[in-house]
PDB file of C-alpha atoms in Angstrom:
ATOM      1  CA  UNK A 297     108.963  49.418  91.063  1.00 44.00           C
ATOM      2  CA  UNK A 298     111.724  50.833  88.631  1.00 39.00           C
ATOM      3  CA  UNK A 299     108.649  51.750  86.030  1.00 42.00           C
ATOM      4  CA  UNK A 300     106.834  53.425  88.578  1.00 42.00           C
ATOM      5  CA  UNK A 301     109.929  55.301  90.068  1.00 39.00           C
ATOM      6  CA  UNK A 302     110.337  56.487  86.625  1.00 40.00           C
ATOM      7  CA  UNK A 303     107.158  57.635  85.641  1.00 42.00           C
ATOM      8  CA  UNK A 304     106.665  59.286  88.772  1.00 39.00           C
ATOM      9  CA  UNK A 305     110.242  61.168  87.634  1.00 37.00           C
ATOM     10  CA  UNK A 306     108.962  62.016  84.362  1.00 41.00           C
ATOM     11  CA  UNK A 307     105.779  63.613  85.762  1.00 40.00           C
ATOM     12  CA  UNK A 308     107.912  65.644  87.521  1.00 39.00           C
ATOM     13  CA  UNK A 309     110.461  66.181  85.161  1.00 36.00           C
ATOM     14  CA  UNK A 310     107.326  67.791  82.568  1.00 37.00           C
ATOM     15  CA  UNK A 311     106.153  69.824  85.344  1.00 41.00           C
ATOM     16  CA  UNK A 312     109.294  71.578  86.058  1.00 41.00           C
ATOM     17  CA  UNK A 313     110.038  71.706  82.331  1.00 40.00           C
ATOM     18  CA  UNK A 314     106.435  73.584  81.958  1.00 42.00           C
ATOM     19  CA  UNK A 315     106.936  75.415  84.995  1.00 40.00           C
ATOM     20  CA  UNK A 316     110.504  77.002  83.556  1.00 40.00           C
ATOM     21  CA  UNK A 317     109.191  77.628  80.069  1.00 39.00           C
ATOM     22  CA  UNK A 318     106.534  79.770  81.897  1.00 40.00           C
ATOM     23  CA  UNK A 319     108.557  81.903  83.656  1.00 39.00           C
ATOM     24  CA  UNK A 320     110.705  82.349  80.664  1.00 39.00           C
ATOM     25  CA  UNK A 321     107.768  83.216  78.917  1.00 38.00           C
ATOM     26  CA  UNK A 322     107.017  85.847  81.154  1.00 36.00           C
ATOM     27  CA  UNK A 323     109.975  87.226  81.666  1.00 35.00           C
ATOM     28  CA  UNK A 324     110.409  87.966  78.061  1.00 35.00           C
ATOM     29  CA  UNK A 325     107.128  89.613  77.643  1.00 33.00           C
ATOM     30  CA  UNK A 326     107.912  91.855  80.866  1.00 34.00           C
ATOM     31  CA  UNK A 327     109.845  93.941  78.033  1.00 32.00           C
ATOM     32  CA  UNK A 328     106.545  95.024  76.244  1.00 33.00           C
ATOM     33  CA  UNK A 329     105.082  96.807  79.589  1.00 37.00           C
ATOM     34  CA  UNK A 330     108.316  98.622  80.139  1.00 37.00           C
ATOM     35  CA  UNK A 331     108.148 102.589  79.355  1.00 39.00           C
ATOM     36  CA  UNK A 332     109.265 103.838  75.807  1.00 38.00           C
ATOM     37  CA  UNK A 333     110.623 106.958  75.810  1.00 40.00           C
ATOM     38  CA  UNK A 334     108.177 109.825  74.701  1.00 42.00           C
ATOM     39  CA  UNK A 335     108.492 112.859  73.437  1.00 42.00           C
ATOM     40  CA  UNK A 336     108.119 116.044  76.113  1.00 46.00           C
ATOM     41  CA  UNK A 337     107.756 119.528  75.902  1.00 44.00           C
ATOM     42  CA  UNK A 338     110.012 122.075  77.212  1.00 42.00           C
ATOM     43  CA  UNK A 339     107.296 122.852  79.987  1.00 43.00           C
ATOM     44  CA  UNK A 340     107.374 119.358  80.908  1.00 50.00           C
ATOM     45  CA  UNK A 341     111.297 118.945  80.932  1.00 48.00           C
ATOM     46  CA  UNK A 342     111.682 121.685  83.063  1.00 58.00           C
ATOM     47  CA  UNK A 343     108.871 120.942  85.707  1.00 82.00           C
ATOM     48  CA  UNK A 344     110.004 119.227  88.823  1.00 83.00           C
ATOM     49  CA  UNK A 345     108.694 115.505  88.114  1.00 84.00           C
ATOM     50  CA  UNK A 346     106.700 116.416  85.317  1.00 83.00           C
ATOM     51  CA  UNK A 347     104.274 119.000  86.923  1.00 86.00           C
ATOM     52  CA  UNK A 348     102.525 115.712  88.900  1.00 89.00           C
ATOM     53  CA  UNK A 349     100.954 117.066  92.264  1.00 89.00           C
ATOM     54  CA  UNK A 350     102.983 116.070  95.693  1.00 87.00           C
ATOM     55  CA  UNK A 351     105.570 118.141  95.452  1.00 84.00           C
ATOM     56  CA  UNK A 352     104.233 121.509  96.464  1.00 81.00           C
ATOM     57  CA  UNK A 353     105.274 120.936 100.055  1.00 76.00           C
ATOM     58  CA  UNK A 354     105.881 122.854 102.397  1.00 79.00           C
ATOM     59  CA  UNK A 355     106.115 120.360 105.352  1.00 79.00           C
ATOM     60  CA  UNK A 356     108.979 120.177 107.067  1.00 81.00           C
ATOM     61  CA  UNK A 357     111.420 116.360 107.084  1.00 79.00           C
ATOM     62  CA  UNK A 358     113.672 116.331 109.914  1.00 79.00           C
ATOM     63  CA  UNK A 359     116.974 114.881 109.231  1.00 75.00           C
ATOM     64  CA  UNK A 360     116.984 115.256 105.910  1.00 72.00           C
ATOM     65  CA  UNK A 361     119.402 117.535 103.397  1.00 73.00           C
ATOM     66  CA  UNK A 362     116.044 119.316 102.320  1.00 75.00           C
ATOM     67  CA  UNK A 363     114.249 121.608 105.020  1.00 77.00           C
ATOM     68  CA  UNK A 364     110.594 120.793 103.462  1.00 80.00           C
ATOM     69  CA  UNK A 365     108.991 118.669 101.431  1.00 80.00           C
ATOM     70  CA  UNK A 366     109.167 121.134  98.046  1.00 83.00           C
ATOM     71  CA  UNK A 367     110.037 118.834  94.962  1.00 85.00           C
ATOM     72  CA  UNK A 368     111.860 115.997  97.661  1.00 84.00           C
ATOM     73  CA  UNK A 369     113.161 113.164  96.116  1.00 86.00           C
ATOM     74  CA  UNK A 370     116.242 112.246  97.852  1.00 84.00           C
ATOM     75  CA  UNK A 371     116.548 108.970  95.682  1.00 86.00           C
ATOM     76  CA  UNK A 372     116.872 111.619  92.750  1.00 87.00           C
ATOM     77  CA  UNK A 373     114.421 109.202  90.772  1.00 87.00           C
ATOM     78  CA  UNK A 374     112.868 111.900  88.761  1.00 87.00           C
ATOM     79  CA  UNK A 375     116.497 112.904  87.474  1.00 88.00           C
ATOM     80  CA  UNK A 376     117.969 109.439  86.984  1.00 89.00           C
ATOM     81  CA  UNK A 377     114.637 107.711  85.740  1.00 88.00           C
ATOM     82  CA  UNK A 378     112.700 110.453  84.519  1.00 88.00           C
ATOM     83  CA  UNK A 379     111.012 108.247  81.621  1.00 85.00           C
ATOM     84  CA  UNK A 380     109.743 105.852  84.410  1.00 86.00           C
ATOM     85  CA  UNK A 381     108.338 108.874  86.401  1.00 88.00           C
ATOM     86  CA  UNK A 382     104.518 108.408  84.822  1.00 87.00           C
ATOM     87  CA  UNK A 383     105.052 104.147  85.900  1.00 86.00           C
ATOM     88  CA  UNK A 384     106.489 105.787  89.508  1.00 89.00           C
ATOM     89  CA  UNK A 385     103.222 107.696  90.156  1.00 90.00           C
ATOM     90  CA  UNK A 386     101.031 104.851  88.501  1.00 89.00           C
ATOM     91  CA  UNK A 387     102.475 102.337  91.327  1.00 90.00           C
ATOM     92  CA  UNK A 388     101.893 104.764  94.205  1.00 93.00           C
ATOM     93  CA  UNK A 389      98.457 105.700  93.664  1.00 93.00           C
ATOM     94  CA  UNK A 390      97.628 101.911  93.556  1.00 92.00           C
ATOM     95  CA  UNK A 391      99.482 100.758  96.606  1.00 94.00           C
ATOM     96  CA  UNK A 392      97.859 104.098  98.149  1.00 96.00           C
ATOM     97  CA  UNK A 393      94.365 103.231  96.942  1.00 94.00           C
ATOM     98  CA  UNK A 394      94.582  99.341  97.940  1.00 93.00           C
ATOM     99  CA  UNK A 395      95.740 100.631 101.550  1.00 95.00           C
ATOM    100  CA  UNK A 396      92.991 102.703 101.479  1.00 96.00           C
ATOM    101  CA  UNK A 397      90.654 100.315 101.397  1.00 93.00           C
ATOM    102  CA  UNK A 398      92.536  97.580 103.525  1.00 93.00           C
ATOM    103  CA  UNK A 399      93.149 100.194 106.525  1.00 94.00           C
ATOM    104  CA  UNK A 400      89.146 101.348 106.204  1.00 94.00           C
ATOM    105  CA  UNK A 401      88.788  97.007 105.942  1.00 91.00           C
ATOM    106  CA  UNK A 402      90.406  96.869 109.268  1.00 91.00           C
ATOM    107  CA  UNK A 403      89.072  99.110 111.326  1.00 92.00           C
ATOM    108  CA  UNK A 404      85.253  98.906 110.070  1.00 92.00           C
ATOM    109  CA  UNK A 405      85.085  95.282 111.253  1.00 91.00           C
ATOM    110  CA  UNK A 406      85.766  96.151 114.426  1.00 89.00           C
ATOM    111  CA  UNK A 407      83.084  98.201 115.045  1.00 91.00           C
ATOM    112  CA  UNK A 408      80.417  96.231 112.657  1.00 90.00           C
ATOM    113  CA  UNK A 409      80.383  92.799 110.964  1.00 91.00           C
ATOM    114  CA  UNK A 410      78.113  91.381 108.556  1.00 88.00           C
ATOM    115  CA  UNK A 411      75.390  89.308 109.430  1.00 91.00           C
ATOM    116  CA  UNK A 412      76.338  85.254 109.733  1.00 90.00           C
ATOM    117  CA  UNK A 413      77.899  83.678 113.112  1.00 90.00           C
ATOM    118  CA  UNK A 414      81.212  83.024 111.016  1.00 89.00           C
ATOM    119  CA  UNK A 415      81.696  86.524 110.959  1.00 89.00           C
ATOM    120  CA  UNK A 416      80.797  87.436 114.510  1.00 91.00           C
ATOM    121  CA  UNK A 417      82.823  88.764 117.426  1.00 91.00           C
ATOM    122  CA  UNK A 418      82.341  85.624 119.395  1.00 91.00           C
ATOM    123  CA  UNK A 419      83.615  83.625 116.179  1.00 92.00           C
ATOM    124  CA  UNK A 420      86.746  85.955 115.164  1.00 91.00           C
ATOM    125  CA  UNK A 421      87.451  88.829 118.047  1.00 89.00           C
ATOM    126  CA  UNK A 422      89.857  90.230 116.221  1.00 87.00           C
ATOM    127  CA  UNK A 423      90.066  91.432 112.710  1.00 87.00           C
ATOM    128  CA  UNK A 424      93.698  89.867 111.785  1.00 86.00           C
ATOM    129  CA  UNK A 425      92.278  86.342 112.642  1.00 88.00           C
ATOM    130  CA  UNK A 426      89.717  86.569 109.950  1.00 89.00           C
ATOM    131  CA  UNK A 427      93.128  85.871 107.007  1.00 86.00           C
ATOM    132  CA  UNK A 428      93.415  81.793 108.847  1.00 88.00           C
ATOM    133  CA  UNK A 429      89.674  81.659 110.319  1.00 91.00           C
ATOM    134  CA  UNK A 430      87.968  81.779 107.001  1.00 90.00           C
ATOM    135  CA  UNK A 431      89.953  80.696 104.023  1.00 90.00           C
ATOM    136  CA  UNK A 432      87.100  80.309 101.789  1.00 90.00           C
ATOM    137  CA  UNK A 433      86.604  84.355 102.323  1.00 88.00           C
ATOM    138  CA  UNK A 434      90.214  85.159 101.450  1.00 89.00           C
ATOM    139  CA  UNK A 435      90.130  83.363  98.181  1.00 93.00           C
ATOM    140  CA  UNK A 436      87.061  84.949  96.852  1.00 91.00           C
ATOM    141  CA  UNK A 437      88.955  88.522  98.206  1.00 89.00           C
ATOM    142  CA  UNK A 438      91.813  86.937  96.409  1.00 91.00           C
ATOM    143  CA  UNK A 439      89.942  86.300  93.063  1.00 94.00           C
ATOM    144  CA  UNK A 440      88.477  89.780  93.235  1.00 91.00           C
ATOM    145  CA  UNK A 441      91.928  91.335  93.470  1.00 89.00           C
ATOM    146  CA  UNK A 442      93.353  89.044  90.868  1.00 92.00           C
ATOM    147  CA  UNK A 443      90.278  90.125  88.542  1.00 92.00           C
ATOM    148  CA  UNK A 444      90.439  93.745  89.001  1.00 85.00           C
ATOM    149  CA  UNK A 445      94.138  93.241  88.227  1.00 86.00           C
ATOM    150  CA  UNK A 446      93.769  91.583  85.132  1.00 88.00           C
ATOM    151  CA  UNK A 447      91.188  94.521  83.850  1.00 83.00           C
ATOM    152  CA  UNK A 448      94.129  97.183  84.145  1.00 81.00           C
ATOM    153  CA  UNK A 449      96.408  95.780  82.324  1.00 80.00           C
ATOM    154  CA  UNK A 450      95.319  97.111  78.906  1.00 76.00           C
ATOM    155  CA  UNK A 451      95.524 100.348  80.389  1.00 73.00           C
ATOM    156  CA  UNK A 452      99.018  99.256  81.823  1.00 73.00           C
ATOM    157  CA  UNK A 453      99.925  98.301  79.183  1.00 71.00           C
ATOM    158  CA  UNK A 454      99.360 101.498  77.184  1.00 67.00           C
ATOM    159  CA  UNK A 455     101.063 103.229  79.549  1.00 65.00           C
ATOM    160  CA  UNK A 456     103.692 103.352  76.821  1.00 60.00           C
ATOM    161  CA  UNK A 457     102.189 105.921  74.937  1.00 65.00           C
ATOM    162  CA  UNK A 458     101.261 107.863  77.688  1.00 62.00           C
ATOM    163  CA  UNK A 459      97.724 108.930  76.459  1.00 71.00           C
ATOM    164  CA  UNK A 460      96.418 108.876  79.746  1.00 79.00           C
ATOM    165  CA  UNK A 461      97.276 110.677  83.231  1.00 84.00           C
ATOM    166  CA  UNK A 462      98.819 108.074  85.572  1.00 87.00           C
ATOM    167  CA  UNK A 463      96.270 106.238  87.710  1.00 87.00           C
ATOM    168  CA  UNK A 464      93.416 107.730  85.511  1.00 86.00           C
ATOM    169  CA  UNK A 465      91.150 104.744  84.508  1.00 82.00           C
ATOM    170  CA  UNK A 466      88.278 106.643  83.627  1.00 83.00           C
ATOM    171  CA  UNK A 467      86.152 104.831  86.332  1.00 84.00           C
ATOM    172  CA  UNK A 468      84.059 107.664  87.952  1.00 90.00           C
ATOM    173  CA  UNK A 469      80.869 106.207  88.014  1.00 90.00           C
ATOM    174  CA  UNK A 470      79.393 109.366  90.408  1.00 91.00           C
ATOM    175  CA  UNK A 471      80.447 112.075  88.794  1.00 91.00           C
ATOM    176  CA  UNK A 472      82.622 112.975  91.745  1.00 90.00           C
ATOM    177  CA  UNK A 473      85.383 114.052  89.957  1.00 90.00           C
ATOM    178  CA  UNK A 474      85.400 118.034  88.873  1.00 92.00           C
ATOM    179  CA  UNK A 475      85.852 119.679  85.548  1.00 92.00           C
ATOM    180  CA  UNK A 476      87.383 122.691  87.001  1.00 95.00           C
ATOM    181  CA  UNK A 477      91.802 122.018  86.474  1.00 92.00           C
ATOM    182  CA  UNK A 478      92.423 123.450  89.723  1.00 93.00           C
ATOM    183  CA  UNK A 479      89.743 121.786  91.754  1.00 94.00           C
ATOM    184  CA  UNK A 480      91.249 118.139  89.845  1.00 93.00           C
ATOM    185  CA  UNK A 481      94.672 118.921  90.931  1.00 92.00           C
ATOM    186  CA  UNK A 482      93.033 118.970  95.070  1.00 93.00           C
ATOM    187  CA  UNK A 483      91.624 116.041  94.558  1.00 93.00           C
ATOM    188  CA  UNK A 484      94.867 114.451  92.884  1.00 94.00           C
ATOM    189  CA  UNK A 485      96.635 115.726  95.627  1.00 92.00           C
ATOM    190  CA  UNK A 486      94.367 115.262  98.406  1.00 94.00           C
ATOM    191  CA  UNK A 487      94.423 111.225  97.402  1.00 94.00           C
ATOM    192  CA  UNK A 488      97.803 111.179  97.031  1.00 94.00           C
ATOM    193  CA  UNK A 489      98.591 112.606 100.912  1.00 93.00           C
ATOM    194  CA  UNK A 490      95.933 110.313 102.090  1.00 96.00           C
ATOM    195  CA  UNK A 491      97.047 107.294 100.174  1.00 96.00           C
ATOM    196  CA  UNK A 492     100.409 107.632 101.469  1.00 94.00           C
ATOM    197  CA  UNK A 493      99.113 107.923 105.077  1.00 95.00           C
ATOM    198  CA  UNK A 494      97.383 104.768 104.252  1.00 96.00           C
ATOM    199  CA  UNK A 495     100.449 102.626 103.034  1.00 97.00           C
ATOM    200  CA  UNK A 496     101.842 103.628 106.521  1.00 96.00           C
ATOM    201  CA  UNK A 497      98.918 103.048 108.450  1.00 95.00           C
ATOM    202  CA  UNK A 498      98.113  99.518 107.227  1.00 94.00           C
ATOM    203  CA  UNK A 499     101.619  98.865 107.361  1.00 95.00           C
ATOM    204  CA  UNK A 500     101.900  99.773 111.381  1.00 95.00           C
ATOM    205  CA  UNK A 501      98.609  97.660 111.782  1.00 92.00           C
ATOM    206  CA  UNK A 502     100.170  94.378 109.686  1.00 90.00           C
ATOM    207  CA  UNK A 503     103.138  95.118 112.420  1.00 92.00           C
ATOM    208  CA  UNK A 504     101.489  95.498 115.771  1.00 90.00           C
ATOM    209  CA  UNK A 505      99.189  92.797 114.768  1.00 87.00           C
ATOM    210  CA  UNK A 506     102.391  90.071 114.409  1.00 86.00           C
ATOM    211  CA  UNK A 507     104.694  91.531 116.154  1.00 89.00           C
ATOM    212  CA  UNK A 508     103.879  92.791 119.868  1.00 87.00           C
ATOM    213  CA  UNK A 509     104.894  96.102 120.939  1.00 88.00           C
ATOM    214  CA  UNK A 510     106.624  96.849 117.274  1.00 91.00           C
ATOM    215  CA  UNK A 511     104.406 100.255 117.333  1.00 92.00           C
ATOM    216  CA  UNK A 512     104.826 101.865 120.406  1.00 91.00           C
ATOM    217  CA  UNK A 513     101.393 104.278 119.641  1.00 89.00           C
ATOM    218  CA  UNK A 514      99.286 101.307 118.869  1.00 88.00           C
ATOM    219  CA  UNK A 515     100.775  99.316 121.828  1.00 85.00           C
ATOM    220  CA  UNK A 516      97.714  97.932 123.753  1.00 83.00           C
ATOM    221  CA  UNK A 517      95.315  98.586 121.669  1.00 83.00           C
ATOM    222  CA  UNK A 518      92.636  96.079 121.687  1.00 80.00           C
ATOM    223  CA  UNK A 519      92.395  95.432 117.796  1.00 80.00           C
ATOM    224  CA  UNK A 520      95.978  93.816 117.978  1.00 76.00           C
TER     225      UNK A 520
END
C-alpha cells in the first residue's frame, strides 16, 4: 500500500515538476515577442498614433472630456506606450476580425444550417446550444483556431522590426484589396469601425444568451 501511495505521489510530483518548468519556459520566451524600440521619423513622431486610421472622427462620445472621436484615447496609450502602439492595433484588428466572423457564425445558423439531423433546428433550436450539444464540432473549431494561430506567429513575431503594417499578413487571395493609398486607407478604416461593432455585438449576444434580460434591445428575442 505504502509503495503504491508513493508511486502514485511521484507521478504526480513529475507532472507538476513538468508542468512548472513549462510555464517557466514560456514565460521567459514571452520576452522575445515583446516590441523593440524602432527608429521613427519626425512625420511619424508627430502623427497622432502613428498616422494609423480610426482616429479621424468626428463622432460625437457623450460623457467624455473630448466632444468627438478625433485622435480619442482617453487611456493616453499612444503617449505612455507609444512603442507598443503597432502590437495595440495588431490585437484589435484580430479580436475585430474573429468577432466578425463569430457574430456572422451566430446569426447565419439561425436562418440556415448545414445538412445532417445533428445540426438541425429540431436537434439544437438555438445557436448557443450548439458549444455543449456537439463537442466533437467545437474541438475541430478549436483545432482550426489553434492552427491558424500558430501560422501568425512568425509574423508576430517579427513584429519587432516592424517591416510590415499591423494586421497585414499578406493573405488576399481575391485581389480585393486596392493599390490606390487612399482607397487602402477606406478599407483599413472601414474594417476597423466594423470590427469594433463586432467585438460589441458578439459580446451583447454571449450576454443575452447567459444572462436573461442583460441587453435590454435584444430582450426577447428568439435567438437567446
Amino acid at each position: 500500500m505504502r509503495a503504491c501511495t508513493e508511486h502514485i505521489f511521484g507521478k504526480k510530483l513529475v507532472t507538476m515538476t513538468k508542468f512548472l518548468l513549462t510555464i517557466a519556459a514560456l514565460a521567459g520566451s514571452a520576452s522575445a515577442f515583446a516590441p523593440a524600440p524602432a527608429s521613427q521619423s519626425s512625420t511619424a513622431l508627430n502623427e497622432f498614433a502613428r498616422g494609423y486610421v480610426g482616429g479621424e472622427g468626428p463622432e460625437p462620445i457623450p460623457f467624455s472630456s473630448q466632444s468627438s472621436s478625433v485622435n480619442w484615447d482617453p487611456a493616453g496609450f499612444t503617449e505612455r506606450a507609444p512603442e507598443w502602439l503597432p502590437w495595440f492595433r495588431e490585437a484589435e484588428l484580430k479580436h475585430g476580425r474573429a468577432a466578425m466572423l463569430a457574430t456572422v457564425g451566430f446569426v447565419v445558423p439561425e436562418f440556415f444550417r448545414i445538412p445532417g439531423a445533428q445540426f438541425s433546428f429540431e436537434a439544437i433550436p438555438k445557436v448557443i446550444d450548439a458549444h455543449d450539444a456537439l463537442p466533437d464540432s467545437m474541438i475541430q473549431i478549436f483545432g482550426w483556431i489553434s492552427f491558424l494561430e500558430a501560422c501568425s506567429f512568425p509574423a508576430l513575431a517579427n513584429m519587432n522590426e516592424y517591416d510590415r503594417a499591423p494586421g497585414d499578413f499578406g493573405f488576399d487571395p481575391l485581389g480585393l484589396y486596392p493599390t490606390d493609398p487612399a482607397k487602402q486607407k477606406e478599407y483599413q478604416l472601414s474594417e476597423l469601425k466594423n470590427g469594433r461593432l463586432a467585438m460589441i455585438a458578439i459580446m451583447s449576444f454571449s450576454a443575452a444568451a447567459n444572462i436573461p434580460g442583460s441587453v435590454p434591445a435584444l430582450a426577447g428575442n428568439p435567438m437567446f
